[in-house]
Amino acid sequence: MSMRRESFLAHVQERGEYETPEDADRVARVVLALLGAHLVGTVRAELAARLPETYALILLSPLQAAEPLSPERFVRATAAWIEGATEQTALWDIGAVLSTAAAAAGDVLTREVLLQLPHGYDLLFGHPSPPDRPDP
């Protein structure tokens, strides 16, 4: 079952300490668009099914990354797409959005999402893996 838009935004707003739901929406759109470009198949569809329709459509955008971005490059890309953002503020924005998406997805689906991404994204989602995690 998907999370309602208002609830999703309230969580992002609280976690990111944004002044308005519009600020939370702005960062959610950027982060989920970039994330969606890196996910494929049923994992991408299952994550989209757990998100509010607005954000599911953004995640399912047909744009696909030519190559997976490392977590550091993902942060830089996010900073480039959010007006006035720095890498430090983008990291904060990513954490607010991806931790909310992880909560909506649940632990099992979040682990499946992380298996599609380069090593290090677990920290961006707020789900650090044990140090002995093998690289995918």
mmCIF file of N, CA and C in Angstrom, residues 76-129:
data_model
loop_
_atom_site.group_PDB
_atom_site.id
_atom_site.type_symbol
_atom_site.label_atom_id
_atom_site.label_comp_id
_atom_site.label_asym_id
_atom_site.label_seq_id
_atom_site.Cartn_x
_atom_site.Cartn_y
_atom_site.Cartn_z
ATOM 1 N N ARG A 76 26.593 15.154 -5.613
ATOM 2 C CA ARG A 76 26.948 16.295 -6.478
ATOM 3 C C ARG A 76 25.845 16.572 -7.491
ATOM 4 N N ALA A 77 25.272 15.520 -8.079
ATOM 5 C CA ALA A 77 24.195 15.695 -9.053
ATOM 6 C C ALA A 77 22.971 16.332 -8.396
ATOM 7 N N THR A 78 22.659 15.884 -7.196
ATOM 8 C CA THR A 78 21.530 16.462 -6.465
ATOM 9 C C THR A 78 21.777 17.948 -6.199
ATOM 10 N N ALA A 79 22.974 18.278 -5.760
ATOM 11 C CA ALA A 79 23.316 19.679 -5.491
ATOM 12 C C ALA A 79 23.175 20.525 -6.757
ATOM 13 N N ALA A 80 23.529 19.952 -7.887
ATOM 14 C CA ALA A 80 23.443 20.691 -9.145
ATOM 15 C C ALA A 80 21.993 20.961 -9.554
ATOM 16 N N TRP A 81 21.074 20.096 -9.161
ATOM 17 C CA TRP A 81 19.678 20.229 -9.567
ATOM 18 C C TRP A 81 18.816 21.013 -8.589
ATOM 19 N N ILE A 82 19.317 21.252 -7.376
ATOM 20 C CA ILE A 82 18.533 22.010 -6.394
ATOM 21 C C ILE A 82 19.127 23.410 -6.301
ATOM 22 N N GLU A 83 18.329 24.388 -6.661
ATOM 23 C CA GLU A 83 18.804 25.766 -6.680
ATOM 24 C C GLU A 83 19.342 26.184 -5.314
ATOM 25 N N GLY A 84 20.557 26.716 -5.313
ATOM 26 C CA GLY A 84 21.174 27.203 -4.099
ATOM 27 C C GLY A 84 21.775 26.131 -3.206
ATOM 28 N N ALA A 85 21.729 24.885 -3.638
ATOM 29 C CA ALA A 85 22.235 23.793 -2.800
ATOM 30 C C ALA A 85 23.750 23.680 -2.897
ATOM 31 N N THR A 86 24.323 23.191 -1.827
ATOM 32 C CA THR A 86 25.732 22.802 -1.795
ATOM 33 C C THR A 86 25.759 21.288 -1.635
ATOM 34 N N GLU A 87 26.919 20.694 -1.717
ATOM 35 C CA GLU A 87 26.998 19.246 -1.505
ATOM 36 C C GLU A 87 26.545 18.891 -0.089
ATOM 37 N N GLN A 88 26.874 19.735 0.871
ATOM 38 C CA GLN A 88 26.475 19.465 2.252
ATOM 39 C C GLN A 88 24.958 19.538 2.418
ATOM 40 N N THR A 89 24.319 20.562 1.843
ATOM 41 C CA THR A 89 22.865 20.656 1.969
ATOM 42 C C THR A 89 22.183 19.566 1.140
ATOM 43 N N ALA A 90 22.770 19.199 0.006
ATOM 44 C CA ALA A 90 22.211 18.117 -0.814
ATOM 45 C C ALA A 90 22.246 16.796 -0.051
ATOM 46 N N LEU A 91 23.306 16.561 0.682
ATOM 47 C CA LEU A 91 23.408 15.349 1.487
ATOM 48 C C LEU A 91 22.271 15.310 2.513
ATOM 49 N N TRP A 92 21.990 16.437 3.116
ATOM 50 C CA TRP A 92 20.882 16.558 4.066
ATOM 51 C C TRP A 92 19.555 16.276 3.360
ATOM 52 N N ASP A 93 19.361 16.881 2.176
ATOM 53 C CA ASP A 93 18.134 16.691 1.400
ATOM 54 C C ASP A 93 17.947 15.216 1.029
ATOM 55 N N ILE A 94 19.009 14.596 0.557
ATOM 56 C CA ILE A 94 18.957 13.190 0.167
ATOM 57 C C ILE A 94 18.565 12.328 1.361
ATOM 58 N N GLY A 95 19.178 12.593 2.502
ATOM 59 C CA GLY A 95 18.861 11.814 3.696
ATOM 60 C C GLY A 95 17.400 11.929 4.091
ATOM 61 N N ALA A 96 16.855 13.130 4.006
ATOM 62 C CA ALA A 96 15.449 13.349 4.367
ATOM 63 C C ALA A 96 14.522 12.567 3.440
ATOM 64 N N VAL A 97 14.811 12.607 2.149
ATOM 65 C CA VAL A 97 13.940 11.947 1.168
ATOM 66 C C VAL A 97 14.143 10.436 1.184
ATOM 67 N N LEU A 98 15.381 9.983 1.120
ATOM 68 C CA LEU A 98 15.614 8.543 1.017
ATOM 69 C C LEU A 98 15.279 7.802 2.300
ATOM 70 N N SER A 99 15.445 8.424 3.452
ATOM 71 C CA SER A 99 15.041 7.746 4.685
ATOM 72 C C SER A 99 13.518 7.626 4.746
ATOM 73 N N THR A 100 12.804 8.607 4.217
ATOM 74 C CA THR A 100 11.345 8.527 4.145
ATOM 75 C C THR A 100 10.918 7.454 3.150
ATOM 76 N N ALA A 101 11.588 7.398 2.005
ATOM 77 C CA ALA A 101 11.284 6.352 1.020
ATOM 78 C C ALA A 101 11.575 4.975 1.597
ATOM 79 N N ALA A 102 12.658 4.846 2.351
ATOM 80 C CA ALA A 102 13.000 3.563 2.974
ATOM 81 C C ALA A 102 11.937 3.157 3.988
ATOM 82 N N ALA A 103 11.435 4.120 4.745
ATOM 83 C CA ALA A 103 10.374 3.816 5.711
ATOM 84 C C ALA A 103 9.119 3.334 4.988
ATOM 85 N N ALA A 104 8.795 3.959 3.866
ATOM 86 C CA ALA A 104 7.629 3.543 3.084
ATOM 87 C C ALA A 104 7.848 2.169 2.459
ATOM 88 N N ALA A 105 9.077 1.880 2.063
ATOM 89 C CA ALA A 105 9.394 0.628 1.384
ATOM 90 C C ALA A 105 9.464 -0.556 2.341
ATOM 91 N N GLY A 106 9.958 -0.318 3.543
ATOM 92 C CA GLY A 106 10.197 -1.426 4.466
ATOM 93 C C GLY A 106 11.594 -1.981 4.265
ATOM 94 N N ASP A 107 12.042 -2.763 5.237
ATOM 95 C CA ASP A 107 13.423 -3.252 5.227
ATOM 96 C C ASP A 107 13.750 -4.171 4.060
ATOM 97 N N VAL A 108 12.861 -5.087 3.715
ATOM 98 C CA VAL A 108 13.154 -6.066 2.658
ATOM 99 C C VAL A 108 13.323 -5.361 1.315
ATOM 100 N N LEU A 109 12.371 -4.520 0.950
ATOM 101 C CA LEU A 109 12.459 -3.805 -0.328
ATOM 102 C C LEU A 109 13.634 -2.830 -0.335
ATOM 103 N N THR A 110 13.896 -2.182 0.785
ATOM 104 C CA THR A 110 15.038 -1.267 0.846
ATOM 105 C C THR A 110 16.333 -2.029 0.579
ATOM 106 N N ARG A 111 16.481 -3.229 1.129
ATOM 107 C CA ARG A 111 17.681 -4.038 0.848
ATOM 108 C C ARG A 111 17.773 -4.381 -0.639
ATOM 109 N N GLU A 112 16.636 -4.680 -1.269
ATOM 110 C CA GLU A 112 16.638 -4.981 -2.701
ATOM 111 C C GLU A 112 17.024 -3.757 -3.522
ATOM 112 N N VAL A 113 16.544 -2.594 -3.127
ATOM 113 C CA VAL A 113 16.919 -1.344 -3.797
ATOM 114 C C VAL A 113 18.428 -1.140 -3.675
ATOM 115 N N LEU A 114 18.946 -1.312 -2.479
ATOM 116 C CA LEU A 114 20.377 -1.089 -2.246
ATOM 117 C C LEU A 114 21.246 -2.057 -3.045
ATOM 118 N N LEU A 115 20.746 -3.239 -3.326
ATOM 119 C CA LEU A 115 21.510 -4.199 -4.133
ATOM 120 C C LEU A 115 21.681 -3.725 -5.576
ATOM 121 N N GLN A 116 20.803 -2.837 -6.045
ATOM 122 C CA GLN A 116 20.911 -2.301 -7.404
ATOM 123 C C GLN A 116 21.827 -1.081 -7.482
ATOM 124 N N LEU A 117 22.236 -0.571 -6.350
ATOM 125 C CA LEU A 117 23.015 0.669 -6.315
ATOM 126 C C LEU A 117 24.455 0.384 -5.902
ATOM 127 N N PRO A 118 25.377 1.245 -6.297
ATOM 128 C CA PRO A 118 26.776 1.071 -5.875
ATOM 129 C C PRO A 118 26.906 1.098 -4.355
ATOM 130 N N HIS A 119 27.950 0.480 -3.886
ATOM 131 C CA HIS A 119 28.244 0.436 -2.449
ATOM 132 C C HIS A 119 28.300 1.857 -1.877
ATOM 133 N N GLY A 120 27.712 2.045 -0.724
ATOM 134 C CA GLY A 120 27.735 3.334 -0.058
ATOM 135 C C GLY A 120 26.379 4.020 0.006
ATOM 136 N N TYR A 121 25.420 3.590 -0.812
ATOM 137 C CA TYR A 121 24.090 4.197 -0.782
ATOM 138 C C TYR A 121 23.345 3.868 0.507
ATOM 139 N N ASP A 122 23.745 2.798 1.174
ATOM 140 C CA ASP A 122 23.079 2.441 2.425
ATOM 141 C C ASP A 122 23.106 3.611 3.408
ATOM 142 N N LEU A 123 24.188 4.352 3.423
ATOM 143 C CA LEU A 123 24.288 5.508 4.325
ATOM 144 C C LEU A 123 23.349 6.626 3.898
ATOM 145 N N LEU A 124 23.164 6.801 2.584
ATOM 146 C CA LEU A 124 22.256 7.843 2.099
ATOM 147 C C LEU A 124 20.813 7.528 2.479
ATOM 148 N N PHE A 125 20.491 6.235 2.551
ATOM 149 C CA PHE A 125 19.144 5.812 2.928
ATOM 150 C C PHE A 125 18.951 5.771 4.445
ATOM 151 N N GLY A 126 20.045 5.962 5.190
ATOM 152 C CA GLY A 126 19.943 5.866 6.633
ATOM 153 C C GLY A 126 19.867 4.436 7.125
ATOM 154 N N HIS A 127 20.348 3.509 6.304
ATOM 155 C CA HIS A 127 20.353 2.083 6.636
ATOM 156 C C HIS A 127 21.748 1.523 6.493
ATOM 157 N N PRO A 128 22.673 1.925 7.354
ATOM 158 C CA PRO A 128 24.054 1.437 7.182
ATOM 159 C C PRO A 128 24.120 -0.077 7.267
ATOM 160 N N SER A 129 24.851 -0.654 6.324
ATOM 161 C CA SER A 129 25.062 -2.100 6.295
ATOM 162 C C SER A 129 26.209 -2.466 7.200
#
